[in-house]
Amino acid sequence: MIDNYELITILGPTACGKTALAAALAARLDSEVISADSRQVYRRMDIGTGKDFSDYTVNGRRIPYHLIDIREPGEKYNVFEFQHDFFAVFETLRNAGKIPILCGGTGMYIEAVLRGYKLLDVPPNPALRESLKDVPLSELERILAGYKTLHNKTDVDSAQRAIRAIEIEEYYRMQAPETNDFKAPHSLVVGLDISRELRRERISRRLRSRLDEGMAEEVRSLLNSGLTPNDLIYYGLEYKYVTQYVTGELSYDEMLHLLEIAIHRFAKRQMTWFRGMERRGIAITWIDAGLPTDEKIDKIINR
């Protein structure tokens, strides 16, 4: 019975339809959605992060959502902050008698919630950053792969993010091992299963749609607001390559080609993380992403 759960988690790779399903499920259960997306927390970064706000309107009703648009661009939000922000919203919704719906593709954020890890607020390490500043991304990824336990590897397609991930690993290597800091909620975890071919098709189609919607103009607006190119490149994926296009470092065709490859690789890393979650003991119920929404909801509710 669905009422036996404190939380419903909907996860899956980019472009699989998570948000639309979570909003429709929230409408059916009279509940609310908590986003688990590491970049949708930033205001005015809408097209590039895929804030599909229209998905939150179901049958004319606006579904409440949380942890979207809570930080300014240029800030460095992290899993430690997300975990604390999540549990604050979670407790509020539970006290109101609702079953919150956690939805997103940032596996590290989701797992931090589902396992209740004690996380440390890792400070900057200027000496480490200086020593790695000229190291190419491929070498940074090789360094990261050498750590036994990775706390952040889902989105390191920019050198800045890879260096931050190494910074986190080095800090944790010198600190106490992970313990529970929060009571892990009893969650039904649902994954949207989408074929590799369909996933690639949706990613490519959505990328072109977002470019047509004005992703380059969004980046120009952010730069005109005072952000530096490096501020945006830090966020990776769309903001890395579109910034390089806007600043003249890449041609449009080069940007499109490299960005498409990067998003496909990102989706593959997401799935690798989710499969790792299963190996680490988190049961995921996989549902065909191609099923009609009502059928998917019925499978979840009747689980």
CSV table of C-alpha atoms in Angstrom, one decimal:
chain,number,residue,atom,x,y,z
A,1,MET,CA,0.0,0.0,0.0
A,2,ILE,CA,1.3,3.4,-0.9
A,3,ASP,CA,0.2,4.8,2.5
A,4,ASN,CA,2.9,2.7,4.1
A,5,TYR,CA,5.6,4.9,2.6
A,6,GLU,CA,6.8,8.2,3.9
A,7,LEU,CA,8.2,9.3,0.5
A,8,ILE,CA,8.0,8.4,-3.2
A,9,THR,CA,11.1,8.8,-5.2
A,10,ILE,CA,11.1,9.1,-9.0
A,11,LEU,CA,14.4,8.9,-10.7
A,12,GLY,CA,15.9,8.3,-14.1
A,13,PRO,CA,18.2,9.7,-16.8
A,14,THR,CA,17.7,13.1,-18.4
A,15,ALA,CA,14.8,13.3,-20.9
A,16,CYS,CA,12.9,10.3,-19.6
A,17,GLY,CA,9.8,12.2,-18.4
A,18,LYS,CA,10.4,12.3,-14.6
A,19,THR,CA,8.9,15.7,-13.9
A,20,ALA,CA,5.7,15.2,-15.8
A,21,LEU,CA,5.1,11.9,-14.0
A,22,ALA,CA,6.0,13.3,-10.5
A,23,ALA,CA,3.6,16.2,-11.0
A,24,ALA,CA,0.8,14.0,-12.3
A,25,LEU,CA,1.3,11.6,-9.3
A,26,ALA,CA,1.3,14.6,-6.9
A,27,ALA,CA,-2.0,15.7,-8.4
A,28,ARG,CA,-3.5,12.2,-7.9
A,29,LEU,CA,-2.2,12.0,-4.3
A,30,ASP,CA,-2.8,15.7,-3.4
A,31,SER,CA,0.9,16.0,-2.7
A,32,GLU,CA,3.9,18.2,-3.7
A,33,VAL,CA,7.2,17.7,-5.5
A,34,ILE,CA,10.7,18.1,-4.1
A,35,SER,CA,13.2,18.5,-6.9
A,36,ALA,CA,16.5,16.6,-6.7
A,37,ASP,CA,18.3,18.5,-9.5
A,38,SER,CA,21.7,20.1,-8.7
A,39,ARG,CA,21.3,22.9,-11.2
A,40,GLN,CA,17.6,23.8,-11.1
A,41,VAL,CA,18.2,25.4,-7.7
A,42,TYR,CA,19.5,28.5,-9.5
A,43,ARG,CA,17.3,31.4,-10.5
A,44,ARG,CA,17.2,32.6,-14.1
A,45,MET,CA,19.0,29.4,-15.3
A,46,ASP,CA,15.7,28.1,-16.7
A,47,ILE,CA,16.2,26.8,-20.3
A,48,GLY,CA,19.7,25.3,-19.7
A,49,THR,CA,18.6,23.4,-16.6
A,50,GLY,CA,15.4,22.2,-18.1
A,51,LYS,CA,12.9,23.7,-15.7
A,52,ASP,CA,9.8,22.4,-17.5
A,53,PHE,CA,7.4,24.6,-15.5
A,54,SER,CA,4.5,23.6,-17.7
A,55,ASP,CA,4.8,20.0,-16.4
A,56,TYR,CA,3.7,21.3,-13.0
A,57,THR,CA,0.3,22.2,-14.3
A,58,VAL,CA,-2.0,19.2,-14.3
A,59,ASN,CA,-5.6,19.5,-15.4
A,60,GLY,CA,-5.4,23.2,-14.9
A,61,ARG,CA,-4.1,22.8,-11.3
A,62,ARG,CA,-0.6,24.1,-10.3
A,63,ILE,CA,1.3,21.5,-8.4
A,64,PRO,CA,3.6,23.0,-5.7
A,65,TYR,CA,7.3,22.3,-6.1
A,66,HIS,CA,10.3,22.8,-3.8
A,67,LEU,CA,14.1,23.4,-4.1
A,68,ILE,CA,13.9,25.1,-7.5
A,69,ASP,CA,15.0,28.7,-7.8
A,70,ILE,CA,16.4,28.9,-4.3
A,71,ARG,CA,19.9,30.2,-5.1
A,72,GLU,CA,21.5,32.9,-7.2
A,73,PRO,CA,23.6,32.1,-10.2
A,74,GLY,CA,27.3,32.0,-9.3
A,75,GLU,CA,26.8,30.4,-6.0
A,76,LYS,CA,28.1,26.9,-5.3
A,77,TYR,CA,25.2,24.8,-4.0
A,78,ASN,CA,26.2,21.3,-2.8
A,79,VAL,CA,24.9,18.0,-1.6
A,80,PHE,CA,25.4,19.0,2.1
A,81,GLU,CA,23.0,21.9,1.6
A,82,PHE,CA,20.6,19.9,-0.4
A,83,GLN,CA,20.3,17.3,2.2
A,84,HIS,CA,19.4,19.8,4.9
A,85,ASP,CA,17.1,21.7,2.6
A,86,PHE,CA,15.3,18.5,1.6
A,87,PHE,CA,14.6,17.3,5.2
A,88,ALA,CA,13.3,20.7,6.2
A,89,VAL,CA,10.7,20.5,3.4
A,90,PHE,CA,10.1,16.8,3.9
A,91,GLU,CA,9.2,17.3,7.6
A,92,THR,CA,6.8,20.2,6.8
A,93,LEU,CA,5.0,18.1,4.2
A,94,ARG,CA,4.8,15.0,6.4
A,95,ASN,CA,3.4,17.1,9.2
A,96,ALA,CA,0.7,18.3,6.8
A,97,GLY,CA,-0.2,14.6,6.2
A,98,LYS,CA,1.3,14.4,2.7
A,99,ILE,CA,3.5,11.9,1.0
A,100,PRO,CA,6.2,14.0,-0.6
A,101,ILE,CA,7.5,13.1,-4.1
A,102,LEU,CA,11.2,13.4,-4.6
A,103,CYS,CA,12.0,13.8,-8.3
A,104,GLY,CA,15.3,14.2,-10.1
A,105,GLY,CA,18.3,12.8,-11.8
A,106,THR,CA,21.1,13.9,-9.5
A,107,GLY,CA,21.9,10.5,-8.0
A,108,MET,CA,24.2,11.7,-5.4
A,109,TYR,CA,21.5,14.0,-4.0
A,110,ILE,CA,18.9,11.3,-4.0
A,111,GLU,CA,21.1,8.7,-2.3
A,112,ALA,CA,22.2,11.2,0.4
A,113,VAL,CA,18.5,11.5,1.3
A,114,LEU,CA,17.5,7.8,1.0
A,115,ARG,CA,20.5,6.6,3.0
A,116,GLY,CA,20.5,9.5,5.5
A,117,TYR,CA,24.2,10.0,5.3
A,118,LYS,CA,26.1,12.2,7.6
A,119,LEU,CA,27.8,14.6,5.2
A,120,LEU,CA,30.4,17.2,5.9
A,121,ASP,CA,30.4,20.8,4.6
A,122,VAL,CA,33.6,20.6,2.7
A,123,PRO,CA,35.5,23.9,2.7
A,124,PRO,CA,37.6,25.1,-0.3
A,125,ASN,CA,41.2,24.0,-0.5
A,126,PRO,CA,43.1,26.8,-2.2
A,127,ALA,CA,46.4,24.9,-2.3
A,128,LEU,CA,44.8,21.9,-4.0
A,129,ARG,CA,43.0,24.0,-6.5
A,130,GLU,CA,46.2,25.9,-7.4
A,131,SER,CA,48.0,22.6,-7.9
A,132,LEU,CA,45.3,21.2,-10.2
A,133,LYS,CA,44.3,24.4,-12.1
A,134,ASP,CA,46.3,23.5,-15.3
A,135,VAL,CA,45.5,19.8,-15.3
A,136,PRO,CA,43.4,18.7,-18.3
A,137,LEU,CA,39.9,17.3,-17.6
A,138,SER,CA,40.9,13.8,-18.8
A,139,GLU,CA,43.6,13.6,-16.2
A,140,LEU,CA,41.3,15.0,-13.5
A,141,GLU,CA,38.8,12.2,-14.3
A,142,ARG,CA,41.6,9.7,-14.0
A,143,ILE,CA,42.5,11.0,-10.6
A,144,LEU,CA,38.9,10.8,-9.5
A,145,ALA,CA,38.6,7.2,-10.7
A,146,GLY,CA,41.3,6.3,-8.3
A,147,TYR,CA,39.2,7.0,-5.2
A,148,LYS,CA,37.6,3.9,-3.6
A,149,THR,CA,34.4,5.8,-2.7
A,150,LEU,CA,33.2,8.7,-4.8
A,151,HIS,CA,30.9,11.3,-3.3
A,152,ASN,CA,30.4,13.3,-6.5
A,153,LYS,CA,31.0,12.0,-10.0
A,154,THR,CA,27.7,12.4,-11.8
A,155,ASP,CA,28.4,15.7,-13.4
A,156,VAL,CA,32.1,16.5,-13.8
A,157,ASP,CA,32.2,17.6,-17.5
A,158,SER,CA,34.0,20.9,-16.6
A,159,ALA,CA,37.4,21.1,-15.0
A,160,GLN,CA,36.1,23.2,-12.2
A,161,ARG,CA,33.6,20.6,-11.1
A,162,ALA,CA,36.2,17.8,-11.4
A,163,ILE,CA,38.6,19.8,-9.2
A,164,ARG,CA,35.8,20.3,-6.7
A,165,ALA,CA,35.0,16.6,-6.7
A,166,ILE,CA,38.7,15.8,-6.0
A,167,GLU,CA,38.6,18.4,-3.2
A,168,ILE,CA,35.7,16.6,-1.6
A,169,GLU,CA,37.3,13.2,-1.9
A,170,GLU,CA,40.5,14.5,-0.3
A,171,TYR,CA,38.6,16.1,2.6
A,172,TYR,CA,36.6,12.9,3.2
A,173,ARG,CA,39.8,10.8,3.0
A,174,MET,CA,41.1,12.7,6.1
A,175,GLN,CA,37.8,12.7,8.0
A,176,ALA,CA,35.6,10.2,9.9
A,177,PRO,CA,33.7,7.7,7.8
A,178,GLU,CA,30.1,8.2,6.9
A,179,THR,CA,27.4,7.6,9.5
A,180,ASN,CA,23.8,8.4,9.5
A,181,ASP,CA,22.9,12.0,10.3
A,182,PHE,CA,19.2,11.9,9.4
A,183,LYS,CA,16.7,9.2,9.7
A,184,ALA,CA,16.4,7.7,6.2
A,185,PRO,CA,12.8,8.0,5.1
A,186,HIS,CA,10.9,4.8,4.1
A,187,SER,CA,10.6,5.5,0.4
A,188,LEU,CA,9.2,3.7,-2.6
A,189,VAL,CA,11.9,4.3,-5.3
A,190,VAL,CA,10.6,4.2,-8.9
A,191,GLY,CA,13.0,4.4,-11.8
A,192,LEU,CA,11.8,5.3,-15.4
A,193,ASP,CA,13.3,2.7,-17.7
A,194,ILE,CA,14.0,4.1,-21.2
A,195,SER,CA,15.8,2.4,-24.0
A,196,ARG,CA,19.2,3.8,-25.0
A,197,GLU,CA,17.9,4.6,-28.5
A,198,LEU,CA,14.8,6.4,-27.3
A,199,ARG,CA,16.8,8.3,-24.7
A,200,ARG,CA,19.3,9.5,-27.3
A,201,GLU,CA,16.5,10.5,-29.6
A,202,ARG,CA,14.7,12.5,-26.9
A,203,ILE,CA,18.0,14.2,-25.7
A,204,SER,CA,18.8,15.3,-29.3
A,205,ARG,CA,15.3,16.6,-29.9
A,206,ARG,CA,15.1,18.4,-26.6
A,207,LEU,CA,18.5,20.0,-27.1
A,208,ARG,CA,17.5,21.5,-30.4
A,209,SER,CA,14.2,22.7,-28.9
A,210,ARG,CA,16.0,24.4,-26.0
A,211,LEU,CA,18.4,26.2,-28.4
A,212,ASP,CA,15.4,27.3,-30.4
A,213,GLU,CA,13.8,28.6,-27.2
A,214,GLY,CA,16.7,30.9,-26.5
A,215,MET,CA,19.3,29.1,-24.5
A,216,ALA,CA,22.1,31.3,-26.0
A,217,GLU,CA,20.1,34.4,-25.1
A,218,GLU,CA,19.7,33.1,-21.6
A,219,VAL,CA,23.5,32.7,-21.3
A,220,ARG,CA,24.0,36.2,-22.7
A,221,SER,CA,21.6,37.6,-20.2
A,222,LEU,CA,23.4,35.9,-17.3
A,223,LEU,CA,26.7,37.2,-18.5
A,224,ASN,CA,25.3,40.7,-18.9
A,225,SER,CA,24.1,40.5,-15.3
A,226,GLY,CA,27.6,40.3,-14.0
A,227,LEU,CA,28.5,36.6,-14.1
A,228,THR,CA,31.8,35.7,-15.7
A,229,PRO,CA,32.2,33.0,-18.3
A,230,ASN,CA,34.0,30.8,-15.8
A,231,ASP,CA,31.0,31.2,-13.4
A,232,LEU,CA,28.8,29.6,-16.0
A,233,ILE,CA,31.2,27.1,-17.3
A,234,TYR,CA,31.5,25.7,-13.7
A,235,TYR,CA,27.9,24.4,-14.0
A,236,GLY,CA,28.9,22.2,-17.0
A,237,LEU,CA,26.8,20.7,-19.8
A,238,GLU,CA,24.6,23.4,-21.5
A,239,TYR,CA,26.2,26.3,-19.6
A,240,LYS,CA,29.7,25.2,-20.4
A,241,TYR,CA,29.3,24.8,-24.2
A,242,VAL,CA,26.8,27.5,-24.8
A,243,THR,CA,29.0,30.0,-22.9
A,244,GLN,CA,32.0,28.9,-25.1
A,245,TYR,CA,29.8,29.6,-28.1
A,246,VAL,CA,28.5,32.9,-26.9
A,247,THR,CA,32.1,34.1,-26.1
A,248,GLY,CA,33.4,33.0,-29.6
A,249,GLU,CA,35.4,30.0,-28.4
A,250,LEU,CA,33.2,27.6,-30.3
A,251,SER,CA,31.2,27.8,-33.5
A,252,TYR,CA,27.5,27.0,-33.4
A,253,ASP,CA,28.0,23.6,-35.0
A,254,GLU,CA,31.0,22.8,-32.7
A,255,MET,CA,28.9,23.7,-29.7
A,256,LEU,CA,26.0,21.6,-30.8
A,257,HIS,CA,28.1,18.6,-31.5
A,258,LEU,CA,30.1,18.7,-28.3
A,259,LEU,CA,27.1,19.5,-26.1
A,260,GLU,CA,25.1,16.6,-27.6
A,261,ILE,CA,28.0,14.2,-26.9
A,262,ALA,CA,28.3,15.6,-23.3
A,263,ILE,CA,24.6,15.2,-22.5
A,264,HIS,CA,24.6,11.6,-23.8
A,265,ARG,CA,27.6,10.8,-21.7
A,266,PHE,CA,25.9,12.5,-18.7
A,267,ALA,CA,22.8,10.3,-19.1
A,268,LYS,CA,25.0,7.2,-19.2
A,269,ARG,CA,26.7,8.3,-16.0
A,270,GLN,CA,23.3,8.9,-14.4
A,271,MET,CA,22.3,5.3,-15.2
A,272,THR,CA,25.6,4.0,-13.8
A,273,TRP,CA,25.0,5.8,-10.5
A,274,PHE,CA,21.4,4.4,-10.3
A,275,ARG,CA,22.7,0.9,-10.9
A,276,GLY,CA,25.3,1.5,-8.2
A,277,MET,CA,22.5,2.5,-5.8
A,278,GLU,CA,20.9,-0.9,-6.4
A,279,ARG,CA,24.2,-2.7,-5.7
A,280,ARG,CA,24.4,-0.6,-2.5
A,281,GLY,CA,21.1,-1.9,-1.3
A,282,ILE,CA,18.5,0.6,-2.6
A,283,ALA,CA,15.6,-1.3,-4.3
A,284,ILE,CA,14.4,0.5,-7.4
A,285,THR,CA,11.2,-0.5,-9.1
A,286,TRP,CA,11.7,0.1,-12.8
A,287,ILE,CA,8.7,1.2,-15.0
A,288,ASP,CA,8.7,1.5,-18.7
A,289,ALA,CA,9.0,5.3,-19.5
A,290,GLY,CA,6.9,4.8,-22.6
A,291,LEU,CA,3.7,3.7,-20.8
A,292,PRO,CA,0.8,6.2,-20.6
A,293,THR,CA,1.1,8.5,-17.6
A,294,ASP,CA,-2.1,7.1,-15.9
A,295,GLU,CA,-0.8,3.5,-16.3
A,296,LYS,CA,2.5,4.4,-14.7
A,297,ILE,CA,0.7,6.1,-11.8
A,298,ASP,CA,-1.5,3.0,-11.3
A,299,LYS,CA,1.6,0.8,-11.2
A,300,ILE,CA,3.1,3.1,-8.5
A,301,ILE,CA,0.0,3.4,-6.4
A,302,ASN,CA,-0.8,-0.3,-6.6
A,303,ARG,CA,2.8,-1.3,-5.9
